[in-house]
PDB file of C-alpha atoms in Angstrom:
ATOM      1  CA  UNK A  74      39.482 -95.801 -10.723  1.00 29.00           C
ATOM      2  CA  UNK A  75      42.763 -94.256 -11.450  1.00 40.00           C
ATOM      3  CA  UNK A  76      43.759 -91.565 -13.026  1.00 43.00           C
ATOM      4  CA  UNK A  77      45.196 -92.993 -16.282  1.00 43.00           C
ATOM      5  CA  UNK A  78      41.978 -95.535 -16.254  1.00 42.00           C
ATOM      6  CA  UNK A  79      39.872 -92.666 -15.957  1.00 47.00           C
ATOM      7  CA  UNK A  80      41.479 -90.534 -18.671  1.00 51.00           C
ATOM      8  CA  UNK A  81      41.397 -93.216 -21.793  1.00 46.00           C
ATOM      9  CA  UNK A  82      37.727 -94.159 -20.658  1.00 47.00           C
ATOM     10  CA  UNK A  83      36.633 -89.782 -21.471  1.00 54.00           C
ATOM     11  CA  UNK A  84      38.630 -90.033 -24.907  1.00 52.00           C
ATOM     12  CA  UNK A  85      36.633 -93.479 -25.679  1.00 45.00           C
ATOM     13  CA  UNK A  86      33.750 -91.776 -24.777  1.00 52.00           C
ATOM     14  CA  UNK A  87      35.044 -88.988 -27.281  1.00 55.00           C
ATOM     15  CA  UNK A  88      34.294 -91.244 -30.329  1.00 50.00           C
ATOM     16  CA  UNK A  89      36.775 -88.480 -31.832  1.00 42.00           C
ATOM     17  CA  UNK A  90      38.061 -90.152 -35.388  1.00 40.00           C
ATOM     18  CA  UNK A  91      41.231 -89.839 -35.708  1.00 39.00           C
ATOM     19  CA  UNK A  92      44.369 -91.043 -38.370  1.00 35.00           C
ATOM     20  CA  UNK A  93      46.604 -91.520 -35.548  1.00 36.00           C
ATOM     21  CA  UNK A  94      45.225 -94.704 -33.509  1.00 33.00           C
ATOM     22  CA  UNK A  95      48.757 -96.387 -35.496  1.00 32.00           C
ATOM     23  CA  UNK A  96      50.343 -94.322 -33.291  1.00 36.00           C
ATOM     24  CA  UNK A  97      48.425 -95.657 -30.078  1.00 35.00           C
ATOM     25  CA  UNK A  98      50.092 -99.152 -29.933  1.00 38.00           C
ATOM     26  CA  UNK A  99      53.121 -97.997 -28.705  1.00 48.00           C
ATOM     27  CA  UNK A 100      53.542 -98.700 -25.174  1.00 53.00           C
ATOM     28  CA  UNK A 101      53.799 -95.264 -23.502  1.00 63.00           C
ATOM     29  CA  UNK A 102      55.613 -94.816 -19.906  1.00 64.00           C
ATOM     30  CA  UNK A 103      53.276 -91.793 -18.022  1.00 68.00           C
ATOM     31  CA  UNK A 104      55.526 -88.936 -16.971  1.00 72.00           C
ATOM     32  CA  UNK A 105      55.193 -89.411 -12.988  1.00 87.00           C
ATOM     33  CA  UNK A 106      57.768 -86.857 -11.780  1.00 94.00           C
ATOM     34  CA  UNK A 107      59.331 -86.129  -8.342  1.00 94.00           C
ATOM     35  CA  UNK A 108      57.900 -82.549  -8.250  1.00 94.00           C
ATOM     36  CA  UNK A 109      54.323 -84.380  -8.378  1.00 95.00           C
ATOM     37  CA  UNK A 110      51.723 -83.618  -5.683  1.00 94.00           C
ATOM     38  CA  UNK A 111      48.558 -85.773  -4.151  1.00 91.00           C
ATOM     39  CA  UNK A 112      46.330 -85.486  -7.395  1.00 89.00           C
ATOM     40  CA  UNK A 113      43.216 -83.481  -7.044  1.00 92.00           C
ATOM     41  CA  UNK A 114      40.930 -83.330  -9.935  1.00 93.00           C
ATOM     42  CA  UNK A 115      37.848 -84.700 -11.765  1.00 94.00           C
ATOM     43  CA  UNK A 116      37.634 -85.441 -15.163  1.00 94.00           C
ATOM     44  CA  UNK A 117      34.291 -85.057 -18.200  1.00 95.00           C
ATOM     45  CA  UNK A 118      34.222 -84.454 -22.107  1.00 95.00           C
ATOM     46  CA  UNK A 119      32.039 -81.014 -23.039  1.00 96.00           C
ATOM     47  CA  UNK A 120      31.723 -79.639 -26.620  1.00 95.00           C
ATOM     48  CA  UNK A 121      32.125 -75.576 -26.811  1.00 97.00           C
ATOM     49  CA  UNK A 122      31.675 -74.880 -30.862  1.00 96.00           C
ATOM     50  CA  UNK A 123      33.690 -73.598 -34.082  1.00 95.00           C
ATOM     51  CA  UNK A 124      31.836 -71.969 -36.783  1.00 94.00           C
ATOM     52  CA  UNK A 125      28.763 -73.530 -35.113  1.00 92.00           C
ATOM     53  CA  UNK A 126      30.848 -76.979 -35.237  1.00 93.00           C
ATOM     54  CA  UNK A 127      31.210 -78.778 -32.148  1.00 95.00           C
ATOM     55  CA  UNK A 128      35.041 -79.242 -30.793  1.00 96.00           C
ATOM     56  CA  UNK A 129      34.944 -82.635 -28.683  1.00 95.00           C
ATOM     57  CA  UNK A 130      36.911 -81.445 -25.487  1.00 97.00           C
ATOM     58  CA  UNK A 131      38.489 -83.297 -22.230  1.00 96.00           C
ATOM     59  CA  UNK A 132      38.114 -81.182 -19.233  1.00 97.00           C
ATOM     60  CA  UNK A 133      39.976 -81.142 -16.292  1.00 96.00           C
ATOM     61  CA  UNK A 134      38.691 -79.519 -13.417  1.00 96.00           C
ATOM     62  CA  UNK A 135      40.675 -79.478  -9.910  1.00 96.00           C
ATOM     63  CA  UNK A 136      38.887 -80.548  -7.331  1.00 94.00           C
ATOM     64  CA  UNK A 137      40.857 -78.596  -4.635  1.00 93.00           C
ATOM     65  CA  UNK A 138      41.017 -74.589  -4.894  1.00 93.00           C
ATOM     66  CA  UNK A 139      41.731 -72.659  -7.761  1.00 96.00           C
ATOM     67  CA  UNK A 140      43.879 -70.035  -8.569  1.00 97.00           C
ATOM     68  CA  UNK A 141      41.471 -68.247 -11.419  1.00 97.00           C
ATOM     69  CA  UNK A 142      43.284 -69.694 -14.205  1.00 98.00           C
ATOM     70  CA  UNK A 143      43.236 -72.313 -16.918  1.00 98.00           C
ATOM     71  CA  UNK A 144      45.428 -73.596 -19.617  1.00 98.00           C
ATOM     72  CA  UNK A 145      44.425 -75.014 -23.032  1.00 98.00           C
ATOM     73  CA  UNK A 146      46.118 -77.861 -24.424  1.00 98.00           C
ATOM     74  CA  UNK A 147      46.765 -78.009 -27.633  1.00 98.00           C
ATOM     75  CA  UNK A 148      47.378 -82.394 -29.126  1.00 97.00           C
ATOM     76  CA  UNK A 149      50.380 -82.867 -31.815  1.00 95.00           C
ATOM     77  CA  UNK A 150      49.630 -84.497 -35.322  1.00 92.00           C
ATOM     78  CA  UNK A 151      48.538 -87.114 -33.771  1.00 90.00           C
ATOM     79  CA  UNK A 152      45.175 -86.272 -32.299  1.00 92.00           C
ATOM     80  CA  UNK A 153      44.312 -86.385 -28.744  1.00 93.00           C
ATOM     81  CA  UNK A 154      44.010 -89.980 -28.591  1.00 90.00           C
ATOM     82  CA  UNK A 155      47.474 -90.981 -29.476  1.00 90.00           C
ATOM     83  CA  UNK A 156      49.470 -87.774 -27.168  1.00 92.00           C
ATOM     84  CA  UNK A 157      47.335 -86.903 -24.046  1.00 92.00           C
ATOM     85  CA  UNK A 158      48.601 -90.992 -22.198  1.00 91.00           C
ATOM     86  CA  UNK A 159      51.960 -89.056 -23.041  1.00 91.00           C
ATOM     87  CA  UNK A 160      51.221 -85.934 -21.044  1.00 92.00           C
ATOM     88  CA  UNK A 161      47.778 -87.095 -19.271  1.00 91.00           C
ATOM     89  CA  UNK A 162      49.417 -86.985 -15.625  1.00 92.00           C
ATOM     90  CA  UNK A 163      50.733 -83.593 -15.508  1.00 94.00           C
ATOM     91  CA  UNK A 164      47.829 -82.458 -17.495  1.00 95.00           C
ATOM     92  CA  UNK A 165      46.239 -83.691 -13.760  1.00 94.00           C
ATOM     93  CA  UNK A 166      49.441 -82.128 -11.857  1.00 96.00           C
ATOM     94  CA  UNK A 167      48.201 -78.728 -13.598  1.00 97.00           C
ATOM     95  CA  UNK A 168      45.253 -79.305 -12.132  1.00 96.00           C
ATOM     96  CA  UNK A 169      46.046 -80.258  -8.997  1.00 96.00           C
ATOM     97  CA  UNK A 170      47.337 -76.866  -8.868  1.00 97.00           C
ATOM     98  CA  UNK A 171      44.612 -75.288  -9.207  1.00 97.00           C
ATOM     99  CA  UNK A 172      44.234 -74.781 -13.146  1.00 98.00           C
ATOM    100  CA  UNK A 173      41.517 -75.712 -15.208  1.00 98.00           C
ATOM    101  CA  UNK A 174      42.766 -77.940 -17.506  1.00 98.00           C
ATOM    102  CA  UNK A 175      40.821 -77.517 -21.532  1.00 98.00           C
ATOM    103  CA  UNK A 176      42.030 -80.412 -23.995  1.00 98.00           C
ATOM    104  CA  UNK A 177      40.030 -79.742 -27.637  1.00 97.00           C
ATOM    105  CA  UNK A 178      40.567 -81.963 -30.133  1.00 96.00           C
ATOM    106  CA  UNK A 179      40.880 -79.745 -32.848  1.00 95.00           C
ATOM    107  CA  UNK A 180      40.665 -82.091 -35.693  1.00 94.00           C
ATOM    108  CA  UNK A 181      36.748 -82.009 -35.133  1.00 92.00           C
ATOM    109  CA  UNK A 182      37.091 -78.459 -36.711  1.00 91.00           C
ATOM    110  CA  UNK A 183      37.572 -80.619 -40.177  1.00 85.00           C
ATOM    111  CA  UNK A 184      36.317 -83.866 -41.503  1.00 67.00           C
ATOM    112  CA  UNK A 185      40.061 -84.943 -42.396  1.00 61.00           C
ATOM    113  CA  UNK A 186      42.234 -85.403 -39.399  1.00 57.00           C
ATOM    114  CA  UNK A 187      45.623 -84.014 -40.950  1.00 58.00           C
ATOM    115  CA  UNK A 188      45.785 -82.291 -44.271  1.00 59.00           C
ATOM    116  CA  UNK A 189      48.259 -79.892 -45.274  1.00 62.00           C
ATOM    117  CA  UNK A 190      45.416 -77.659 -46.446  1.00 78.00           C
ATOM    118  CA  UNK A 191      45.319 -73.056 -45.698  1.00 80.00           C
ATOM    119  CA  UNK A 192      40.993 -73.612 -44.935  1.00 85.00           C
ATOM    120  CA  UNK A 193      41.846 -76.776 -42.333  1.00 89.00           C
ATOM    121  CA  UNK A 194      44.816 -75.217 -40.766  1.00 89.00           C
ATOM    122  CA  UNK A 195      42.389 -72.278 -40.619  1.00 91.00           C
ATOM    123  CA  UNK A 196      40.085 -74.126 -38.634  1.00 93.00           C
ATOM    124  CA  UNK A 197      42.355 -75.358 -36.416  1.00 95.00           C
ATOM    125  CA  UNK A 198      43.703 -72.218 -35.297  1.00 95.00           C
ATOM    126  CA  UNK A 199      39.682 -70.934 -34.539  1.00 96.00           C
ATOM    127  CA  UNK A 200      39.462 -73.835 -31.969  1.00 97.00           C
ATOM    128  CA  UNK A 201      42.510 -72.851 -30.351  1.00 98.00           C
ATOM    129  CA  UNK A 202      41.305 -68.893 -30.116  1.00 98.00           C
ATOM    130  CA  UNK A 203      37.552 -70.362 -28.721  1.00 98.00           C
ATOM    131  CA  UNK A 204      39.150 -72.731 -26.615  1.00 98.00           C
ATOM    132  CA  UNK A 205      40.924 -69.714 -25.185  1.00 98.00           C
ATOM    133  CA  UNK A 206      37.668 -67.702 -24.883  1.00 98.00           C
ATOM    134  CA  UNK A 207      35.501 -71.441 -23.542  1.00 98.00           C
ATOM    135  CA  UNK A 208      38.261 -71.407 -20.857  1.00 98.00           C
ATOM    136  CA  UNK A 209      37.451 -68.042 -19.684  1.00 98.00           C
ATOM    137  CA  UNK A 210      33.412 -68.485 -19.328  1.00 97.00           C
ATOM    138  CA  UNK A 211      34.766 -71.765 -16.429  1.00 97.00           C
ATOM    139  CA  UNK A 212      33.548 -71.324 -13.031  1.00 95.00           C
ATOM    140  CA  UNK A 213      36.316 -68.289 -10.694  1.00 94.00           C
ATOM    141  CA  UNK A 214      38.004 -68.285 -13.815  1.00 97.00           C
ATOM    142  CA  UNK A 215      39.306 -64.334 -15.566  1.00 95.00           C
ATOM    143  CA  UNK A 216      40.207 -63.777 -18.969  1.00 93.00           C
ATOM    144  CA  UNK A 217      43.306 -62.219 -18.161  1.00 95.00           C
ATOM    145  CA  UNK A 218      44.308 -65.799 -16.153  1.00 98.00           C
ATOM    146  CA  UNK A 219      43.941 -68.862 -19.484  1.00 98.00           C
ATOM    147  CA  UNK A 220      47.100 -69.375 -20.956  1.00 98.00           C
ATOM    148  CA  UNK A 221      47.557 -72.331 -23.654  1.00 98.00           C
ATOM    149  CA  UNK A 222      49.998 -74.564 -23.748  1.00 98.00           C
ATOM    150  CA  UNK A 223      50.699 -76.874 -27.317  1.00 98.00           C
ATOM    151  CA  UNK A 224      52.969 -79.943 -28.685  1.00 98.00           C
ATOM    152  CA  UNK A 225      54.154 -79.883 -32.014  1.00 97.00           C
ATOM    153  CA  UNK A 226      51.348 -79.307 -34.384  1.00 95.00           C
ATOM    154  CA  UNK A 227      49.817 -77.162 -31.554  1.00 97.00           C
ATOM    155  CA  UNK A 228      52.795 -75.794 -30.538  1.00 98.00           C
ATOM    156  CA  UNK A 229      52.899 -74.406 -33.833  1.00 96.00           C
ATOM    157  CA  UNK A 230      48.392 -73.534 -34.095  1.00 96.00           C
ATOM    158  CA  UNK A 231      49.396 -72.064 -30.091  1.00 98.00           C
ATOM    159  CA  UNK A 232      51.071 -69.634 -31.163  1.00 97.00           C
ATOM    160  CA  UNK A 233      49.905 -68.673 -34.489  1.00 96.00           C
ATOM    161  CA  UNK A 234      46.434 -67.949 -32.740  1.00 96.00           C
ATOM    162  CA  UNK A 235      48.428 -65.740 -30.522  1.00 97.00           C
ATOM    163  CA  UNK A 236      49.026 -63.732 -33.291  1.00 96.00           C
ATOM    164  CA  UNK A 237      45.661 -63.465 -35.608  1.00 94.00           C
ATOM    165  CA  UNK A 238      44.429 -61.823 -31.735  1.00 95.00           C
ATOM    166  CA  UNK A 239      43.510 -64.563 -29.674  1.00 96.00           C
ATOM    167  CA  UNK A 240      43.378 -64.413 -26.205  1.00 97.00           C
ATOM    168  CA  UNK A 241      45.593 -66.460 -24.489  1.00 98.00           C
ATOM    169  CA  UNK A 242      48.136 -64.150 -21.473  1.00 98.00           C
ATOM    170  CA  UNK A 243      50.664 -66.646 -22.491  1.00 98.00           C
ATOM    171  CA  UNK A 244      52.417 -68.482 -25.003  1.00 98.00           C
ATOM    172  CA  UNK A 245      53.883 -72.139 -24.232  1.00 98.00           C
ATOM    173  CA  UNK A 246      54.743 -74.199 -27.804  1.00 98.00           C
ATOM    174  CA  UNK A 247      56.852 -77.146 -27.502  1.00 98.00           C
ATOM    175  CA  UNK A 248      59.003 -79.011 -29.824  1.00 98.00           C
ATOM    176  CA  UNK A 249      58.185 -76.724 -32.537  1.00 97.00           C
ATOM    177  CA  UNK A 250      58.453 -74.450 -35.728  1.00 95.00           C
ATOM    178  CA  UNK A 251      57.037 -73.343 -38.480  1.00 89.00           C
ATOM    179  CA  UNK A 252      55.638 -70.794 -41.250  1.00 86.00           C
ATOM    180  CA  UNK A 253      54.476 -68.149 -39.544  1.00 87.00           C
ATOM    181  CA  UNK A 254      50.492 -67.027 -40.284  1.00 82.00           C
ATOM    182  CA  UNK A 255      50.403 -62.366 -40.382  1.00 86.00           C
ATOM    183  CA  UNK A 256      49.704 -60.930 -37.372  1.00 92.00           C
ATOM    184  CA  UNK A 257      51.789 -59.716 -34.311  1.00 95.00           C
ATOM    185  CA  UNK A 258      51.598 -59.935 -30.342  1.00 97.00           C
ATOM    186  CA  UNK A 259      52.825 -58.823 -27.474  1.00 97.00           C
ATOM    187  CA  UNK A 260      51.815 -62.196 -25.929  1.00 98.00           C
ATOM    188  CA  UNK A 261      54.829 -63.160 -23.550  1.00 98.00           C
ATOM    189  CA  UNK A 262      55.973 -66.663 -24.885  1.00 98.00           C
ATOM    190  CA  UNK A 263      57.999 -69.421 -24.133  1.00 98.00           C
ATOM    191  CA  UNK A 264      59.315 -71.989 -26.534  1.00 98.00           C
ATOM    192  CA  UNK A 265      60.488 -75.643 -25.322  1.00 98.00           C
ATOM    193  CA  UNK A 266      62.984 -77.137 -27.652  1.00 98.00           C
ATOM    194  CA  UNK A 267      65.285 -80.688 -27.608  1.00 98.00           C
ATOM    195  CA  UNK A 268      68.735 -79.883 -28.541  1.00 98.00           C
ATOM    196  CA  UNK A 269      68.772 -83.071 -30.850  1.00 98.00           C
ATOM    197  CA  UNK A 270      65.050 -83.121 -31.907  1.00 97.00           C
ATOM    198  CA  UNK A 271      65.270 -84.520 -35.518  1.00 97.00           C
ATOM    199  CA  UNK A 272      61.933 -83.110 -36.540  1.00 97.00           C
ATOM    200  CA  UNK A 273      61.688 -79.677 -34.763  1.00 97.00           C
ATOM    201  CA  UNK A 274      65.366 -78.449 -34.778  1.00 97.00           C
ATOM    202  CA  UNK A 275      66.987 -76.547 -32.406  1.00 98.00           C
ATOM    203  CA  UNK A 276      68.306 -74.192 -35.770  1.00 98.00           C
ATOM    204  CA  UNK A 277      64.729 -73.807 -36.516  1.00 97.00           C
ATOM    205  CA  UNK A 278      63.201 -73.404 -32.750  1.00 98.00           C
ATOM    206  CA  UNK A 279      65.903 -70.679 -32.758  1.00 98.00           C
ATOM    207  CA  UNK A 280      64.991 -69.271 -36.293  1.00 97.00           C
ATOM    208  CA  UNK A 281      61.401 -69.451 -35.246  1.00 97.00           C
ATOM    209  CA  UNK A 282      62.408 -66.655 -32.065  1.00 98.00           C
ATOM    210  CA  UNK A 283      63.948 -65.010 -33.575  1.00 97.00           C
ATOM    211  CA  UNK A 284      61.235 -64.390 -36.618  1.00 96.00           C
ATOM    212  CA  UNK A 285      58.701 -63.916 -32.925  1.00 97.00           C
ATOM    213  CA  UNK A 286      60.558 -60.988 -31.475  1.00 97.00           C
ATOM    214  CA  UNK A 287      60.520 -59.746 -35.458  1.00 96.00           C
ATOM    215  CA  UNK A 288      56.279 -59.639 -34.142  1.00 95.00           C
ATOM    216  CA  UNK A 289      57.037 -58.316 -30.865  1.00 96.00           C
ATOM    217  CA  UNK A 290      56.493 -61.707 -28.967  1.00 97.00           C
ATOM    218  CA  UNK A 291      58.859 -61.502 -26.450  1.00 98.00           C
ATOM    219  CA  UNK A 292      60.253 -65.016 -25.672  1.00 98.00           C
ATOM    220  CA  UNK A 293      61.394 -67.443 -24.245  1.00 98.00           C
ATOM    221  CA  UNK A 294      63.525 -70.147 -25.115  1.00 98.00           C
ATOM    222  CA  UNK A 295      64.198 -73.810 -23.559  1.00 98.00           C
ATOM    223  CA  UNK A 296      66.735 -76.505 -24.279  1.00 98.00           C
ATOM    224  CA  UNK A 297      66.410 -80.756 -23.394  1.00 98.00           C
ATOM    225  CA  UNK A 298      68.786 -82.729 -23.819  1.00 98.00           C
ATOM    226  CA  UNK A 299      67.009 -84.983 -26.010  1.00 98.00           C
ATOM    227  CA  UNK A 300      67.700 -86.473 -29.185  1.00 97.00           C
ATOM    228  CA  UNK A 301      63.744 -87.952 -29.704  1.00 96.00           C
ATOM    229  CA  UNK A 302      60.541 -85.757 -30.327  1.00 97.00           C
ATOM    230  CA  UNK A 303      58.443 -88.339 -29.028  1.00 95.00           C
ATOM    231  CA  UNK A 304      59.767 -87.544 -25.643  1.00 95.00           C
ATOM    232  CA  UNK A 305      60.259 -89.774 -22.400  1.00 94.00           C
ATOM    233  CA  UNK A 306      59.087 -89.184 -19.066  1.00 92.00           C
ATOM    234  CA  UNK A 307      61.827 -87.825 -17.071  1.00 94.00           C
ATOM    235  CA  UNK A 308      61.577 -85.204 -19.961  1.00 96.00           C
ATOM    236  CA  UNK A 309      57.967 -84.246 -19.657  1.00 96.00           C
ATOM    237  CA  UNK A 310      58.889 -83.778 -16.162  1.00 96.00           C
ATOM    238  CA  UNK A 311      61.212 -81.598 -17.011  1.00 97.00           C
ATOM    239  CA  UNK A 312      58.482 -79.937 -20.001  1.00 98.00           C
ATOM    240  CA  UNK A 313      56.119 -79.104 -17.192  1.00 97.00           C
ATOM    241  CA  UNK A 314      58.541 -77.726 -14.696  1.00 97.00           C
ATOM    242  CA  UNK A 315      59.184 -75.267 -17.004  1.00 98.00           C
ATOM    243  CA  UNK A 316      56.053 -74.625 -18.048  1.00 98.00           C
ATOM    244  CA  UNK A 317      54.539 -74.728 -14.416  1.00 98.00           C
ATOM    245  CA  UNK A 318      57.213 -72.210 -13.721  1.00 98.00           C
ATOM    246  CA  UNK A 319      56.115 -69.818 -16.879  1.00 98.00           C
ATOM    247  CA  UNK A 320      52.478 -70.270 -16.225  1.00 98.00           C
ATOM    248  CA  UNK A 321      52.152 -69.126 -12.660  1.00 98.00           C
ATOM    249  CA  UNK A 322      54.972 -66.465 -12.861  1.00 97.00           C
ATOM    250  CA  UNK A 323      52.679 -65.051 -16.214  1.00 97.00           C
ATOM    251  CA  UNK A 324      48.862 -65.938 -15.139  1.00 98.00           C
ATOM    252  CA  UNK A 325      50.022 -65.663 -11.011  1.00 96.00           C
ATOM    253  CA  UNK A 326      51.894 -63.619 -10.003  1.00 80.00           C
ATOM    254  CA  UNK A 327      50.484 -60.423  -8.749  1.00 59.00           C
ATOM    255  CA  UNK A 328      53.761 -58.262 -10.103  1.00 45.00           C
ATOM    256  CA  UNK A 329      52.121 -59.110 -13.679  1.00 44.00           C
TER     257      UNK A 329
END
């Protein structure tokens, strides 16, 4: 069974409620990249808890040597079932390079998949933080080698949960900007943005970066040449090259 089929089977097993199924009819070209290595990972569905509520989660375990690190990946507004096919092969590439990859369906923490509610947004941020704590319990993973990554809404949650005191040691936020909650953090952060993204505009991302720097966050911005918010396969390859380079430097470097 190939990787794509395995991941879809796992998502079906999730049985996750997602209002994003309208987006799943879109044909998505998997991001197969020139730098890819032979896949070496297994996928399963697991749960951890946030406020005693089970959070349905896809876990990709490396089957080769592990590097002692883990990455939590947060989906966008479309939901896990909709978003994972966009970058699932690259999530496997992270596992193939020794990372555990944790993909929580943070909508499990609320009865609705998306609602502009401060309380629900707080629950989702708690899921992000709890996912980082869960990742640190995986075999061979150490607490100072867990990063968090998010796309669109998930990127904002990754940043906000870290500002709220989450334990991630590095943050990557892709195609996102927006209002920030309270809090400060010195966690190294990478923002990846399309120069013509119609949703998370480059102007808003740069303003966001400036605001985060006032909160003590060391922020780097990488700009992509794209006019899309739902990236095509070559753009996802570029996103994950930046992602791997950043997490390798922040989580694996002995000079940290």
